[in-house]
Coordinates of C-alpha atoms and ligand atoms in Angstrom, one line a residue:
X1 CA 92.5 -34.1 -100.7
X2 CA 93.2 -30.3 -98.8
X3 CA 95.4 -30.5 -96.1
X4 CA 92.7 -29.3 -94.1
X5 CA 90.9 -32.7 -94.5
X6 CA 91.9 -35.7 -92.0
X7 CA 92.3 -38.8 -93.5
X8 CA 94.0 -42.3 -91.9
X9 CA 97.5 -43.7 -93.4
X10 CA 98.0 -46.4 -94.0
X11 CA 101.8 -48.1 -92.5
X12 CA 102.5 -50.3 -95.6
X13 CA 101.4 -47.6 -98.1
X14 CA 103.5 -44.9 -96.6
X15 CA 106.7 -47.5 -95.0
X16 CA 109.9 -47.2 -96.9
X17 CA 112.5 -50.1 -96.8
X18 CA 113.8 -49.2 -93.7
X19 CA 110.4 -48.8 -91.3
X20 CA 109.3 -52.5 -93.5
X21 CA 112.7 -53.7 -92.3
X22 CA 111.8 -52.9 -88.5
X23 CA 108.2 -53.5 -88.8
X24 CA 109.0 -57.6 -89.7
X25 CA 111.7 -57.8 -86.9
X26 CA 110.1 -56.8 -84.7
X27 CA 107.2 -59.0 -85.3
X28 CA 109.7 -62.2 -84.8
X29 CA 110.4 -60.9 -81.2
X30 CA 106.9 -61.0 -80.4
X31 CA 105.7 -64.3 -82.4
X32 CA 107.8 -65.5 -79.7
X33 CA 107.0 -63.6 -76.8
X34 CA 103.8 -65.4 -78.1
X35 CA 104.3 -68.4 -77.9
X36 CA 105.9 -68.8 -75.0
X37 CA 103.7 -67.0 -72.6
X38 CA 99.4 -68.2 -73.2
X39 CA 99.0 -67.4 -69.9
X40 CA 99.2 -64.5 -67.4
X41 CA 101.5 -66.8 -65.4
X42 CA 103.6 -67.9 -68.1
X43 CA 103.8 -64.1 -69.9
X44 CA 104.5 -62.9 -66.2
X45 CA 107.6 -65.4 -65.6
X46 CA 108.9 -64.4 -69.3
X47 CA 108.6 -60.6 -69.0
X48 CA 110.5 -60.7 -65.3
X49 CA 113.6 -62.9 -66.7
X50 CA 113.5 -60.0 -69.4
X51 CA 114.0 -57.8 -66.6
X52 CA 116.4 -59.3 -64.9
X53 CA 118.3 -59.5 -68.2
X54 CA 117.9 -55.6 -68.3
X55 CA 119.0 -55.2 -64.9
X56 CA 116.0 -54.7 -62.8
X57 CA 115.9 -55.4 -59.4
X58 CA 112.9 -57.0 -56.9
X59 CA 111.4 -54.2 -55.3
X60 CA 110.4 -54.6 -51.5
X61 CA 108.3 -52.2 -49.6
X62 CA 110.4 -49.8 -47.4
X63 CA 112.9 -49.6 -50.3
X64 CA 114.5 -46.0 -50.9
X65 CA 114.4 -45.6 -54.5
X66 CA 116.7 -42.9 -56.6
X67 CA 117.3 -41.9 -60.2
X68 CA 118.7 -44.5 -61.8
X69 CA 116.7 -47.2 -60.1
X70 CA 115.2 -50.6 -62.5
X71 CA 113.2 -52.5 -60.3
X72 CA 110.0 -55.2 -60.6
X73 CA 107.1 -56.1 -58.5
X74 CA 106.3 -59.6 -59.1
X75 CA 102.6 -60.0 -57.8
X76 CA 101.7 -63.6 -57.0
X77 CA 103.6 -64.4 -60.5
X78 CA 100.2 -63.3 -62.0
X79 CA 101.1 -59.9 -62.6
X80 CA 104.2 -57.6 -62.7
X81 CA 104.8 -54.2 -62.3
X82 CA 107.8 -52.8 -63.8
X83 CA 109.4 -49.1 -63.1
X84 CA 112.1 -46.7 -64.0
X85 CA 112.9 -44.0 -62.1
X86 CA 114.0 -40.7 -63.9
X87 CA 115.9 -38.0 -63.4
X88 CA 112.6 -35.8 -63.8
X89 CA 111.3 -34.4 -59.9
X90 CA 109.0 -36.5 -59.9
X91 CA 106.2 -34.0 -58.1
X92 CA 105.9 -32.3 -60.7
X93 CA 106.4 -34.4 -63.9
X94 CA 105.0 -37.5 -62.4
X95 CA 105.0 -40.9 -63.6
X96 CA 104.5 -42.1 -67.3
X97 CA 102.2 -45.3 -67.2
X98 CA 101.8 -47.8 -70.0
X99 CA 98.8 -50.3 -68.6
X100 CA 97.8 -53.7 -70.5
X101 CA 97.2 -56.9 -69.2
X102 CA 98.2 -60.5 -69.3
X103 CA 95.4 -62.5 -69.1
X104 CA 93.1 -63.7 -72.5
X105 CA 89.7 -65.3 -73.0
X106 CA 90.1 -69.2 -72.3
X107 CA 88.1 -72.1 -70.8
X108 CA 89.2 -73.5 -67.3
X109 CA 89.0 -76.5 -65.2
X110 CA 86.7 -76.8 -62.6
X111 CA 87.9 -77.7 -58.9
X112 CA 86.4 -81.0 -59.1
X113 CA 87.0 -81.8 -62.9
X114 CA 87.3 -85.3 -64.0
X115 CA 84.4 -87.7 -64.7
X116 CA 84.2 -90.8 -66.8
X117 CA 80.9 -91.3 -69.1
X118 CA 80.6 -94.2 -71.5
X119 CA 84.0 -95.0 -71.6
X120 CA 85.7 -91.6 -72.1
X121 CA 86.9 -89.6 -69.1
X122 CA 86.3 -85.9 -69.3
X123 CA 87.0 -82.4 -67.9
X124 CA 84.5 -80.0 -66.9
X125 CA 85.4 -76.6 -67.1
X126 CA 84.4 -72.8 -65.9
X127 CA 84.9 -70.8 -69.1
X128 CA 87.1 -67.2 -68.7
X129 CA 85.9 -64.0 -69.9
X130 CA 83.7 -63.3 -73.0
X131 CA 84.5 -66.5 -75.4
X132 CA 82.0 -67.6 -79.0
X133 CA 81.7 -70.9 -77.2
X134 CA 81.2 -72.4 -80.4
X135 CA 84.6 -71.6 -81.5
X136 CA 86.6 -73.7 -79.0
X137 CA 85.0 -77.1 -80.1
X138 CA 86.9 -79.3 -82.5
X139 CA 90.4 -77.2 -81.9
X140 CA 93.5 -78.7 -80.3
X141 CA 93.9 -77.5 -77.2
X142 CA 96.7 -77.0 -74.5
X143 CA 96.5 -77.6 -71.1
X144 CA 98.5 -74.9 -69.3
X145 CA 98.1 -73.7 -65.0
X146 CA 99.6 -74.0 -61.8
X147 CA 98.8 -76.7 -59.0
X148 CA 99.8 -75.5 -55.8
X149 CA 100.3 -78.5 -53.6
X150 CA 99.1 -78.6 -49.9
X151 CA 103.0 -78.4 -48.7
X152 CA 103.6 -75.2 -50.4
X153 CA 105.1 -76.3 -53.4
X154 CA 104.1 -75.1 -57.0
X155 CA 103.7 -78.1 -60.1
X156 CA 103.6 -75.9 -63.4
X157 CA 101.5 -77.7 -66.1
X158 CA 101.9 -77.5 -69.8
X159 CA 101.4 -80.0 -71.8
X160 CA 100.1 -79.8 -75.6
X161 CA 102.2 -77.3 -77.2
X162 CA 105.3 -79.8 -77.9
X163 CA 105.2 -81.8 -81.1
X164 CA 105.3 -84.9 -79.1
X165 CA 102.7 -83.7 -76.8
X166 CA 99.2 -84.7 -76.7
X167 CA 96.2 -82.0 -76.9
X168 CA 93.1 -81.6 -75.8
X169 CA 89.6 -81.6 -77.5
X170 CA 86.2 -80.1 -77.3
X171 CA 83.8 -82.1 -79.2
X172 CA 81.0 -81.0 -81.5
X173 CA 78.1 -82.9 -83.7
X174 CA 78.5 -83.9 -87.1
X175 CA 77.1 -81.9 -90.0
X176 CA 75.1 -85.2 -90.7
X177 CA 72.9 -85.2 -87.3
X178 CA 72.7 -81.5 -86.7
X179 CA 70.0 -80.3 -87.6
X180 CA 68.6 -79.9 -84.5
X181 CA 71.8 -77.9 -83.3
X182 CA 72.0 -76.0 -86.5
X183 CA 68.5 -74.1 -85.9
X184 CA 69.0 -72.8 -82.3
X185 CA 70.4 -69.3 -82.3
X186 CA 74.5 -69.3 -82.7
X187 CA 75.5 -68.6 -79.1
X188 CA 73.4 -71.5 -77.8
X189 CA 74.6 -74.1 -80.3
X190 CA 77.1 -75.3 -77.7
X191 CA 76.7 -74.3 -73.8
X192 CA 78.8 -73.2 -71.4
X193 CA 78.1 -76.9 -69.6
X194 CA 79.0 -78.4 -73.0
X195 CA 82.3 -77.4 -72.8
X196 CA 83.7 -80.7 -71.7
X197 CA 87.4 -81.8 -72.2
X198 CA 88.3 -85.1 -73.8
X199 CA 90.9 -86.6 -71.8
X200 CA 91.3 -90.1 -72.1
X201 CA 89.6 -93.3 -73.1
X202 CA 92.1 -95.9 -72.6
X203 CA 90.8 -98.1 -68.9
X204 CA 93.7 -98.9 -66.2
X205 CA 94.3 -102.3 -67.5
X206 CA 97.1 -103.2 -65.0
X207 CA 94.8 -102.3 -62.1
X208 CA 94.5 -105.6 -60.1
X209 CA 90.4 -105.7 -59.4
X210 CA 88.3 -105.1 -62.3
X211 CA 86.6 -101.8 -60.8
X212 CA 89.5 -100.5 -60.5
X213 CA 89.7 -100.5 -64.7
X214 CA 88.4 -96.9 -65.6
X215 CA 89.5 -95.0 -67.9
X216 CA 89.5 -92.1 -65.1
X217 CA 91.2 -94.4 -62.9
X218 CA 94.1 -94.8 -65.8
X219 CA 93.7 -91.2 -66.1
X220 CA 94.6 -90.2 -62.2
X221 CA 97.4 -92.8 -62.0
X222 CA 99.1 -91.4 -65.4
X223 CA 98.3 -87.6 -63.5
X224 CA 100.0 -89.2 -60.4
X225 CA 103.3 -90.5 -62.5
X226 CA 103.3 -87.5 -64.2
X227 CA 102.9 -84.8 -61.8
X228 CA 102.6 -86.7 -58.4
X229 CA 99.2 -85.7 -58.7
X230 CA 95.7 -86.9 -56.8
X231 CA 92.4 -85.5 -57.4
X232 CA 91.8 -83.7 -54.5
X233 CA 95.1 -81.2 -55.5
X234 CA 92.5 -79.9 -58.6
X235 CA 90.8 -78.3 -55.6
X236 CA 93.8 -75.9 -55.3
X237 CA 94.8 -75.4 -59.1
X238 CA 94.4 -73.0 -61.9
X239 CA 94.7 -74.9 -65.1
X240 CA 93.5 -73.9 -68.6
X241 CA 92.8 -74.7 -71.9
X242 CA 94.4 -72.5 -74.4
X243 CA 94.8 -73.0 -78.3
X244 CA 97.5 -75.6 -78.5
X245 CA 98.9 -73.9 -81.9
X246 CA 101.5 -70.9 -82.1
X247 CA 101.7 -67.5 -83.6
X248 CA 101.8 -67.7 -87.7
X249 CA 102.1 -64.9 -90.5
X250 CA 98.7 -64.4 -92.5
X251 CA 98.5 -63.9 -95.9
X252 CA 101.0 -64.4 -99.0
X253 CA 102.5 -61.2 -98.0
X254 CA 103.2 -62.3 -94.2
X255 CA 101.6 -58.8 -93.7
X256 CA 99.6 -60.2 -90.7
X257 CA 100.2 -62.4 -87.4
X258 CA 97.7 -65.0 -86.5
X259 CA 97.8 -66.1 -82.8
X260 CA 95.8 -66.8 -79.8
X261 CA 95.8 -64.2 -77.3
X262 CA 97.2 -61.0 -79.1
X263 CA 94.6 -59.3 -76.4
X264 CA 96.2 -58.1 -74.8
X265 CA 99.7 -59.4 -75.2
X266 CA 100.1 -57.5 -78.5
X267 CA 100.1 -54.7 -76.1
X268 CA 102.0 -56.0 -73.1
X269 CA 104.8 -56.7 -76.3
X270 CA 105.0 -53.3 -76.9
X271 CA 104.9 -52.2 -73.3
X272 CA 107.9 -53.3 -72.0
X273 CA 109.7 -53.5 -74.8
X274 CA 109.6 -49.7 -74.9
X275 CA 110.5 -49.2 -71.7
X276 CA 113.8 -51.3 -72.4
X277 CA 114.7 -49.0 -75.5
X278 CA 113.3 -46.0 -74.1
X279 CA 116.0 -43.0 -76.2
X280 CA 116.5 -41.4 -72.3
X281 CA 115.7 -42.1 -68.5
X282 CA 114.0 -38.2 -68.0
X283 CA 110.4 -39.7 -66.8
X284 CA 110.3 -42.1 -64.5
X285 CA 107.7 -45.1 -66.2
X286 CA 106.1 -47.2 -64.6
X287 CA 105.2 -50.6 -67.1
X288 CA 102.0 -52.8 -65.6
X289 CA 100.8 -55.8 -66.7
X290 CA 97.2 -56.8 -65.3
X291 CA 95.9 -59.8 -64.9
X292 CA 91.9 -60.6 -64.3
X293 CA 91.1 -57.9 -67.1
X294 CA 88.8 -60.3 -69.0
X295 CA 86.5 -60.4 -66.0
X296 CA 86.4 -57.2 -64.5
X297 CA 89.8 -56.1 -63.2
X298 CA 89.1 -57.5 -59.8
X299 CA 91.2 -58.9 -56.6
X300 CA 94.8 -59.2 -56.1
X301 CA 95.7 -58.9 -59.1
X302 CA 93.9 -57.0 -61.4
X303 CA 94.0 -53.7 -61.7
X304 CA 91.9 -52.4 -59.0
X305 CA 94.0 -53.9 -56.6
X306 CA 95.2 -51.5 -54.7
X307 CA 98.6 -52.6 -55.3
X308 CA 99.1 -50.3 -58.1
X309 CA 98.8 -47.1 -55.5
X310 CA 100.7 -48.5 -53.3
X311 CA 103.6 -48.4 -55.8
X312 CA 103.1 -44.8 -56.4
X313 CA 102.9 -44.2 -52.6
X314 CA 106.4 -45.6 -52.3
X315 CA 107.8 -43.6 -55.1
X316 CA 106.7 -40.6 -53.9
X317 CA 107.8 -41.6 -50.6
X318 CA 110.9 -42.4 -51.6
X319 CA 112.0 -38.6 -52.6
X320 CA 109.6 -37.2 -50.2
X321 CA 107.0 -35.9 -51.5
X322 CA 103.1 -36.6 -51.7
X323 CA 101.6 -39.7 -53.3
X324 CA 98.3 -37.1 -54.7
X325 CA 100.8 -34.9 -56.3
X326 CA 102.5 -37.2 -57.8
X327 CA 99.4 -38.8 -59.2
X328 CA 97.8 -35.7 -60.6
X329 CA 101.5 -35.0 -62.6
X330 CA 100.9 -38.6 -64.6
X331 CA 99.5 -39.8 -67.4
X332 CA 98.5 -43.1 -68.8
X333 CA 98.0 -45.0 -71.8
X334 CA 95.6 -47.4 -71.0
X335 CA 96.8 -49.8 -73.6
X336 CA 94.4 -52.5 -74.7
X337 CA 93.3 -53.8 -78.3
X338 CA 90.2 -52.7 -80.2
X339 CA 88.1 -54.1 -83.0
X340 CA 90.2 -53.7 -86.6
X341 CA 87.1 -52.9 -89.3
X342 CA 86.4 -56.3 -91.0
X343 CA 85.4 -56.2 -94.3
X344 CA 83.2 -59.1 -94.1
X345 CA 81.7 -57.6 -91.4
X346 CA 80.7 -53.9 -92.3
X347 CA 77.3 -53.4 -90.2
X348 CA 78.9 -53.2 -86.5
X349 CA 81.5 -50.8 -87.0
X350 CA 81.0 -47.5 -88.2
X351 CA 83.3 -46.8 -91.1
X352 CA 84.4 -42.8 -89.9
X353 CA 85.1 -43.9 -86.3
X354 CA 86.4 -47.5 -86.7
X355 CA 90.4 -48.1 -86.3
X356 CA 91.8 -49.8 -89.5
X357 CA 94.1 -52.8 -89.7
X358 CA 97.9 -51.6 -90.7
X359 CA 96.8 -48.1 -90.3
X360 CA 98.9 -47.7 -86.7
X361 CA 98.0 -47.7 -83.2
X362 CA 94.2 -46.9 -82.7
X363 CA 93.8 -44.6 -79.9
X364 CA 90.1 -44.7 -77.9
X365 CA 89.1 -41.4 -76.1
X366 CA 86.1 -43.5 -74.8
X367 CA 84.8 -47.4 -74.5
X368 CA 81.4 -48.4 -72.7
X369 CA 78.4 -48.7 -73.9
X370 CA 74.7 -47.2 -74.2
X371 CA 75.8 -43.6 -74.2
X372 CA 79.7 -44.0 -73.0
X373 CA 78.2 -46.0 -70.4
X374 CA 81.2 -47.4 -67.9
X375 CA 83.8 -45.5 -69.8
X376 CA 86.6 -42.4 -68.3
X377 CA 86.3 -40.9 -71.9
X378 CA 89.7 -38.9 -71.4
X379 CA 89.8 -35.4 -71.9
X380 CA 90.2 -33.3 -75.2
X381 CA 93.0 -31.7 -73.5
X382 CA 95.0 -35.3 -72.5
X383 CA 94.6 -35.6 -76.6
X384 CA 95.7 -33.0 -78.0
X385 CA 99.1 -33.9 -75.9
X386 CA 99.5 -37.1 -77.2
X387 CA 98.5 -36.2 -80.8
X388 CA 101.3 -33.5 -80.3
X389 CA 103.8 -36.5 -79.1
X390 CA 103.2 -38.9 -81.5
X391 CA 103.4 -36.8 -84.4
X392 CA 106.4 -35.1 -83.7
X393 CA 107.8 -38.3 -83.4
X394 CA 106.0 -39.5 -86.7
X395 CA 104.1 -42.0 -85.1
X396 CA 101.3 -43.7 -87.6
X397 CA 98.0 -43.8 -85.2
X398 CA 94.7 -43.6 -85.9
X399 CA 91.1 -43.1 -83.7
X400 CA 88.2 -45.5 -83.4
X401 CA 85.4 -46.7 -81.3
X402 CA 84.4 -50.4 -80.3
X403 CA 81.8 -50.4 -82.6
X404 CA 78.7 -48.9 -83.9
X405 CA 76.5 -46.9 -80.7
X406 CA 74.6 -49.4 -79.5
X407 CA 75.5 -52.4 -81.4
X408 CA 77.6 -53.3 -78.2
X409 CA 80.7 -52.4 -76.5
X410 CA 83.1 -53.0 -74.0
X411 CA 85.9 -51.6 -71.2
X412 CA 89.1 -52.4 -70.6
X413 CA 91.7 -50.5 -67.1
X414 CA 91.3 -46.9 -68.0
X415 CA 88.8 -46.0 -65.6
X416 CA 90.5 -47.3 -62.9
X417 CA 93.4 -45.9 -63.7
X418 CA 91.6 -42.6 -64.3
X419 CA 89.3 -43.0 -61.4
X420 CA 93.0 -42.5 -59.6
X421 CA 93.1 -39.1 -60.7
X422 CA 95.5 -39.7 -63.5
X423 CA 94.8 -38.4 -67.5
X424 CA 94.0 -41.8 -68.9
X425 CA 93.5 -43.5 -72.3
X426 CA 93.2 -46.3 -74.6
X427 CA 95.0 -47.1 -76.9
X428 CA 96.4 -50.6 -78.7
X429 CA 96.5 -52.2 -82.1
X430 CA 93.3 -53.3 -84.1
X431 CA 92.1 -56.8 -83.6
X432 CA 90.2 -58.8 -86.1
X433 CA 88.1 -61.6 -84.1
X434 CA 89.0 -60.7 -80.8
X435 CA 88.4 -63.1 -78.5
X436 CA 88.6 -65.8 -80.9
X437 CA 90.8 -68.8 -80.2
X438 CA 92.9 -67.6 -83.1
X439 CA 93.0 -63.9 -83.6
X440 CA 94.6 -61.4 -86.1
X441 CA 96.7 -58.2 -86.2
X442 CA 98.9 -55.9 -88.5
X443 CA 102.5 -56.3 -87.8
X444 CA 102.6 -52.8 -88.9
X445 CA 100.2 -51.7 -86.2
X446 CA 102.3 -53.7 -83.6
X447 CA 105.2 -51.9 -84.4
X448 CA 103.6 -48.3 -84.7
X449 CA 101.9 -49.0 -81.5
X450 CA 105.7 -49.8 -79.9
X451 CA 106.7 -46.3 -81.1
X452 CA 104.2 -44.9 -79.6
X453 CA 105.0 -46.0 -76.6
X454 CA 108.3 -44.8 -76.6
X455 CA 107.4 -41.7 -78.0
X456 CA 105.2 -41.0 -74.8
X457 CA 108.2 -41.8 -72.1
X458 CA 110.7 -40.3 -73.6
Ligands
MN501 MN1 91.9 -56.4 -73.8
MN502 MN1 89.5 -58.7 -74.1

């Protein structure tokens, strides 16, 4: 092929010893950052002891902020803002922002959960953000969360991921009686009021009056010994059921990591990890990691909270100058995952505009859907920058949509972030089954989509 022709490369084809070298280490560093963080709680509370290991400081409102400065906003430990101020006037270069967030598709437990029928005490749950529910039944599964007790303290939960844990089940109907099931349409076979949690089904035998022996009586004083729980503190928790397995290599070549949750952590990985070993401290960056993406990017900490201005308020305030200038001088790489091109499923992505597992970071000038529909779509102008960035710094990306027009589609922060009047896009590594309870992605598009990042705050 001419070099007038565009064509995609591929990172394994082109990698020589040394980019395979870096491409697998770095893979072990986030396998990890996997494992320990399912949840935007647990991910926040990892990244900020990074931070603090890196020397960044809390920052408080009022605080006078100079060139040099490494400091994190920790908002309600759901999400966390981290920045770096440069040595760039910030009027006029303005801030370099690398957006992803922290929180993944996952079921959750009602306020008033626990109920015992025939003999087995259950959990209803409140499913979060767009989930197969099909695929959650018959998987182990973790119970991870936060009870906030009515004297202020905080009881972290996580129990299921250690090998002497116990896990947590969704059932489904044998192959044997259902055929009845087997007919309806694939997103009813299981409903959202199906997803029930199996969590005991041994009765309180040392209770001393016989109706006292329930298995959700055995249940609440085993929550009680554990946790110093009663039922009424559900009411004020957030606990979930996530995939109670950890992140693995795919394939005989280990070419590919299997996890839960790689959206949008496999971005969030990337993210700050940048930031640490950014090559110089020029641009002042500014690193968020949003929660509440999965369901709209709303409240107090998702990304429309206004929080994120009011950082950029007190930058600018900081060295005097305005907040809308400094805004209109930053850019943003709204980074978020998209749909890698599956083989065994051709018809929904169209092959010209698709991004390509292990073919680098897949950059999205627009989501939405129906005609761009709900999407910024970021200016020709905003690409031709980065394309200029990324390959001067050999950076392996590619482009794509989320799927064929009007087979469906999808959002993610951009608009917000561009709504802000800041050049905004997407970009993040190909997923194949996203949303799945077990997802996978290229460890080579992991690490081009790291290099990326640096490349665009250096
Ligand atoms: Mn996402
Ligand atoms: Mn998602």
């Amino acid at each position: 092929m001419s070099d007038l022709a565009y064509k995609r490369t591929n990172v394994y084809e082109k990698a020589d010893e040394k980019l395979l070298k870096e491409i697998f280490d770095y893979a072990e560093g986030y396998k990890t950052f996997l494992d320990e963080g399912k949840t935007e709680r647990e991910v926040c509370s990892y990244v900020v002891e990074a931070a603090k290991a890196q020397g960044y400081v809390p920052f408080e409102f009022g605080m006078q902020l100079k060139a040099g400065d490494k400091v994190y906003y920790n908002n309600r430990g759901k999400n966390v803002y981290l920045i770096r101020i440069g040595t760039e006037d910030v009027a006029k270069a303005g801030i370099r922002i690398l957006a992803s967030h922290i929180d993944s598709p996952r079921i959750d437990l009602k306020q008033v959960p626990l109920y015992e029928s025939d003999g087995i005490a259950f959990g209803k749950t409140h499913y979060y953000g767009g989930i197969r529910k099909y695929q959650w039944a018959t998987i182990p599964l973790a119970l991870h969360g936060a009870v906030a007790l009515a004297d202020g303290s905080v009881l972290n939960v996580k129990v299921g991921d250690d090998a002497n844990d116990p896990v947590f089940y969704i059932s489904d109907l044998l192959p044997h009686l259902a055929a009845k099931q087997n007919a309806k349409p694939l997103g009813e076979g299981i409903g959202g009021e199906d997803l029930n949690i199996w969590f005991g089904n041994n009765p309180y035998t040392a209770a001393a009056d016989d109706k006292d022996k329930t298995v959700k009586e055995n249940l609440l004083r085993i929550l009680n010994e554990k946790y110093g729980m009663k039922e009424s503190d559900f009411l004020s928790a957030e606990l979930s059921l996530v995939p109670a397995y950890n992140a693995k290599d795919v394939g005989f070549d280990r070419a590919l990591i299997g996890s839960y949750g790689h959206d949008d952590r496999v971005c969030s990985y990337p993210a700050y990890t940048a930031l640490f070993d950014a090559e110089n401290d020029k641009n002042t960056v500014m690193v968020v990691l949003a929660d509440k993406e999965e369901i709209g990017s709303e409240g107090t900490t998702g990304m429309q909270c206004a929080i994120f201005t009011d950082l950029i308020d007190e930058i600018a305030r900081s060295f005097g100058v305005s907040s809308a200038a400094v805004r209109s001088k930053s850019k943003c790489l709204s980074a978020d995952v998209n749909a890698g091109y599956d083989p065994n499923y051709p018809e929904v992505l169209e092959k010209l505009n698709a991004t390509y597992i292990s073919h680098g970071a897949g950059v999205t000038k627009f989501t939405g859907a129906r005609g761009k529909s709900g999407s910024s779509d970021a200016d020709a102008e905003y690409v031709a920058y980065l394309r200029k960035i990324f390959d001067e710094n050999g950076v392996i990306w590619q482009t794509g949509e989320l799927g064929k027009v009007d087979v469906g589609g999808g959002g993610t922060v951009a608009k917000y972030i561009a709504n802000m009047n800041i050049d905004t896009i997407d970009i993040g590594v190909p997923v194949i089954s996203m949303h799945a309870p077990y997802e996978v992605v290229s460890k080579a598009d992991v690490y081009e989509t790291y290099l990326a990042f640096k490349a665009f705050i250096k």
